[in-house]
């Protein structure tokens, strides 16, 4: 269950007054997010496909995703999959409320964002795996694998743009800067 704004268990400041912001995204989550952003941007727009630094960026992404997967089970409250894993019983009502423009604000991932995050993590792993496979003798020069790798990379780019646009829209609708919260780790209480 995602922590709601009116959660009485949220942190309090000195004197018992509710704080203006609360810690939501821990350093591991934020480092994962920005590492992936930088590595994907480098591999999509700067580094030459198949070259050494392109491969190293892919290996960094694999390591980051694997660390994030482990952290999803042992990490802090909002980092854990149990806090936000999207189920039909959480996703369908959220999407209906979103359609009516009445979606609740979530401190952690909302159900739609959770679906996006899991989809992006799956695509990142698939893209990195196909990239690694292209370095193996068994798959060297296989056109289908190169096309699959490129298609997966393009899917990441499309979903990342949708993710960024959704973060901006949600920031405007809930009057908070979600991009900045992924820098500071804090959100409005």
GROMACS .gro file of C-alpha atoms in nm:
model
  189
    1UNK     CA    1   0.000   0.000   0.000
    2UNK     CA    2   0.130   0.343  -0.087
    3UNK     CA    3   0.176   0.601   0.184
    4UNK     CA    4  -0.089   0.871   0.154
    5UNK     CA    5  -0.054   1.240   0.229
    6UNK     CA    6  -0.259   1.212   0.546
    7UNK     CA    7  -0.058   0.918   0.678
    8UNK     CA    8  -0.028   0.968   1.055
    9UNK     CA    9   0.291   0.759   1.055
   10UNK     CA   10   0.486   1.014   0.851
   11UNK     CA   11   0.784   1.186   1.005
   12UNK     CA   12   0.738   1.480   1.239
   13UNK     CA   13   0.963   1.775   1.294
   14UNK     CA   14   1.077   1.910   1.628
   15UNK     CA   15   0.779   2.012   1.838
   16UNK     CA   16   0.554   1.745   1.688
   17UNK     CA   17   0.438   1.956   1.393
   18UNK     CA   18   0.409   1.779   1.058
   19UNK     CA   19   0.710   1.855   0.835
   20UNK     CA   20   0.674   2.047   0.511
   21UNK     CA   21   0.848   1.763   0.328
   22UNK     CA   22   0.911   1.396   0.395
   23UNK     CA   23   1.183   1.160   0.280
   24UNK     CA   24   1.048   0.932   0.007
   25UNK     CA   25   1.327   0.834  -0.233
   26UNK     CA   26   1.639   0.697  -0.068
   27UNK     CA   27   1.988   0.741  -0.217
   28UNK     CA   28   1.987   0.396  -0.381
   29UNK     CA   29   1.663   0.470  -0.569
   30UNK     CA   30   1.785   0.812  -0.678
   31UNK     CA   31   2.129   0.685  -0.783
   32UNK     CA   32   1.961   0.406  -0.982
   33UNK     CA   33   1.728   0.652  -1.154
   34UNK     CA   34   1.993   0.904  -1.259
   35UNK     CA   35   2.251   0.635  -1.349
   36UNK     CA   36   2.000   0.481  -1.588
   37UNK     CA   37   1.900   0.821  -1.729
   38UNK     CA   38   2.262   0.913  -1.802
   39UNK     CA   39   2.365   0.571  -1.938
   40UNK     CA   40   2.060   0.542  -2.163
   41UNK     CA   41   2.102   0.896  -2.297
   42UNK     CA   42   2.470   0.829  -2.365
   43UNK     CA   43   2.395   0.503  -2.545
   44UNK     CA   44   2.104   0.640  -2.746
   45UNK     CA   45   2.247   0.977  -2.846
   46UNK     CA   46   2.623   1.002  -2.786
   47UNK     CA   47   2.813   0.674  -2.791
   48UNK     CA   48   2.862   0.465  -3.104
   49UNK     CA   49   2.669   0.138  -3.095
   50UNK     CA   50   2.888  -0.166  -3.041
   51UNK     CA   51   3.191   0.032  -2.931
   52UNK     CA   52   3.369  -0.017  -2.600
   53UNK     CA   53   3.208   0.271  -2.408
   54UNK     CA   54   2.863   0.182  -2.540
   55UNK     CA   55   2.909  -0.168  -2.401
   56UNK     CA   56   3.039  -0.035  -2.069
   57UNK     CA   57   2.734   0.189  -2.035
   58UNK     CA   58   2.518  -0.119  -2.099
   59UNK     CA   59   2.702  -0.312  -1.829
   60UNK     CA   60   2.646  -0.023  -1.588
   61UNK     CA   61   2.273  -0.040  -1.665
   62UNK     CA   62   2.266  -0.416  -1.600
   63UNK     CA   63   2.443  -0.366  -1.266
   64UNK     CA   64   2.212  -0.079  -1.171
   65UNK     CA   65   1.897  -0.278  -1.253
   66UNK     CA   66   2.020  -0.584  -1.063
   67UNK     CA   67   2.101  -0.372  -0.758
   68UNK     CA   68   1.758  -0.206  -0.784
   69UNK     CA   69   1.587  -0.545  -0.806
   70UNK     CA   70   1.757  -0.656  -0.484
   71UNK     CA   71   1.679  -0.319  -0.325
   72UNK     CA   72   1.314  -0.373  -0.419
   73UNK     CA   73   1.304  -0.651  -0.160
   74UNK     CA   74   1.535  -0.520   0.114
   75UNK     CA   75   1.531  -0.141   0.069
   76UNK     CA   76   1.344   0.138   0.237
   77UNK     CA   77   0.964   0.155   0.248
   78UNK     CA   78   0.891   0.327  -0.086
   79UNK     CA   79   1.171   0.138  -0.263
   80UNK     CA   80   1.017  -0.201  -0.188
   81UNK     CA   81   0.806  -0.369  -0.453
   82UNK     CA   82   0.558  -0.462  -0.181
   83UNK     CA   83   0.485  -0.090  -0.135
   84UNK     CA   84   0.385  -0.026  -0.493
   85UNK     CA   85   0.356  -0.347  -0.695
   86UNK     CA   86   0.060  -0.284  -0.927
   87UNK     CA   87  -0.229  -0.526  -0.896
   88UNK     CA   88  -0.557  -0.507  -1.086
   89UNK     CA   89  -0.729  -0.404  -0.763
   90UNK     CA   90  -0.499  -0.102  -0.729
   91UNK     CA   91  -0.440  -0.018  -1.096
   92UNK     CA   92  -0.796  -0.023  -1.233
   93UNK     CA   93  -0.948   0.213  -0.973
   94UNK     CA   94  -0.646   0.443  -1.010
   95UNK     CA   95  -0.684   0.456  -1.391
   96UNK     CA   96  -1.057   0.525  -1.357
   97UNK     CA   97  -0.986   0.809  -1.113
   98UNK     CA   98  -0.712   0.937  -1.346
   99UNK     CA   99  -0.958   0.941  -1.635
  100UNK     CA  100  -1.198   1.148  -1.420
  101UNK     CA  101  -0.903   1.370  -1.317
  102UNK     CA  102  -0.961   1.270  -0.954
  103UNK     CA  103  -0.662   1.043  -0.899
  104UNK     CA  104  -0.523   1.039  -0.545
  105UNK     CA  105  -0.177   1.171  -0.477
  106UNK     CA  106   0.074   0.906  -0.369
  107UNK     CA  107   0.396   0.970  -0.182
  108UNK     CA  108   0.555   0.666  -0.342
  109UNK     CA  109   0.484   0.528  -0.687
  110UNK     CA  110   0.124   0.547  -0.799
  111UNK     CA  111  -0.004   0.226  -0.967
  112UNK     CA  112   0.042   0.361  -1.321
  113UNK     CA  113   0.396   0.478  -1.243
  114UNK     CA  114   0.469   0.137  -1.094
  115UNK     CA  115   0.366  -0.031  -1.420
  116UNK     CA  116   0.589   0.209  -1.613
  117UNK     CA  117   0.885   0.152  -1.382
  118UNK     CA  118   0.858  -0.226  -1.405
  119UNK     CA  119   0.816  -0.210  -1.785
  120UNK     CA  120   1.124   0.011  -1.818
  121UNK     CA  121   1.329  -0.218  -1.593
  122UNK     CA  122   1.225  -0.518  -1.805
  123UNK     CA  123   1.316  -0.335  -2.126
  124UNK     CA  124   1.650  -0.226  -1.980
  125UNK     CA  125   1.737  -0.585  -1.890
  126UNK     CA  126   1.624  -0.715  -2.229
  127UNK     CA  127   1.818  -0.447  -2.415
  128UNK     CA  128   2.133  -0.503  -2.212
  129UNK     CA  129   2.101  -0.880  -2.252
  130UNK     CA  130   2.062  -0.860  -2.631
  131UNK     CA  131   2.357  -0.620  -2.644
  132UNK     CA  132   2.570  -0.864  -2.448
  133UNK     CA  133   2.453  -1.152  -2.670
  134UNK     CA  134   2.582  -0.964  -2.976
  135UNK     CA  135   2.935  -0.990  -2.832
  136UNK     CA  136   2.917  -1.371  -2.818
  137UNK     CA  137   3.055  -1.586  -3.099
  138UNK     CA  138   2.725  -1.776  -3.119
  139UNK     CA  139   2.533  -1.459  -3.215
  140UNK     CA  140   2.804  -1.252  -3.384
  141UNK     CA  141   2.661  -1.063  -3.683
  142UNK     CA  142   2.303  -1.191  -3.641
  143UNK     CA  143   2.076  -0.930  -3.801
  144UNK     CA  144   1.766  -1.037  -3.606
  145UNK     CA  145   1.948  -0.979  -3.277
  146UNK     CA  146   2.072  -0.635  -3.382
  147UNK     CA  147   1.720  -0.542  -3.492
  148UNK     CA  148   1.574  -0.669  -3.165
  149UNK     CA  149   1.834  -0.476  -2.966
  150UNK     CA  150   1.760  -0.158  -3.158
  151UNK     CA  151   1.385  -0.206  -3.125
  152UNK     CA  152   1.413  -0.255  -2.750
  153UNK     CA  153   1.630   0.057  -2.723
  154UNK     CA  154   1.372   0.256  -2.919
  155UNK     CA  155   1.096   0.124  -2.691
  156UNK     CA  156   1.295   0.248  -2.391
  157UNK     CA  157   1.320   0.590  -2.552
  158UNK     CA  158   0.944   0.606  -2.616
  159UNK     CA  159   0.849   0.486  -2.268
  160UNK     CA  160   1.104   0.718  -2.106
  161UNK     CA  161   0.947   1.013  -2.289
  162UNK     CA  162   0.600   0.903  -2.175
  163UNK     CA  163   0.736   0.861  -1.821
  164UNK     CA  164   0.890   1.210  -1.822
  165UNK     CA  165   0.572   1.366  -1.965
  166UNK     CA  166   0.360   1.188  -1.705
  167UNK     CA  167   0.588   1.316  -1.427
  168UNK     CA  168   0.547   1.672  -1.556
  169UNK     CA  169   0.168   1.638  -1.586
  170UNK     CA  170   0.141   1.485  -1.240
  171UNK     CA  171   0.368   1.759  -1.102
  172UNK     CA  172   0.132   2.022  -1.239
  173UNK     CA  173  -0.185   1.843  -1.129
  174UNK     CA  174  -0.062   1.781  -0.773
  175UNK     CA  175   0.137   2.106  -0.749
  176UNK     CA  176   0.473   1.951  -0.671
  177UNK     CA  177   0.796   1.906  -0.862
  178UNK     CA  178   0.838   1.530  -0.901
  179UNK     CA  179   1.161   1.565  -1.099
  180UNK     CA  180   1.315   1.767  -0.816
  181UNK     CA  181   1.196   1.508  -0.564
  182UNK     CA  182   1.405   1.250  -0.750
  183UNK     CA  183   1.705   1.480  -0.692
  184UNK     CA  184   1.643   1.560  -0.325
  185UNK     CA  185   1.457   1.246  -0.224
  186UNK     CA  186   1.189   1.457  -0.056
  187UNK     CA  187   0.828   1.531  -0.142
  188UNK     CA  188   0.565   1.763  -0.001
  189UNK     CA  189   0.411   1.616   0.316
   0.00000   0.00000   0.00000
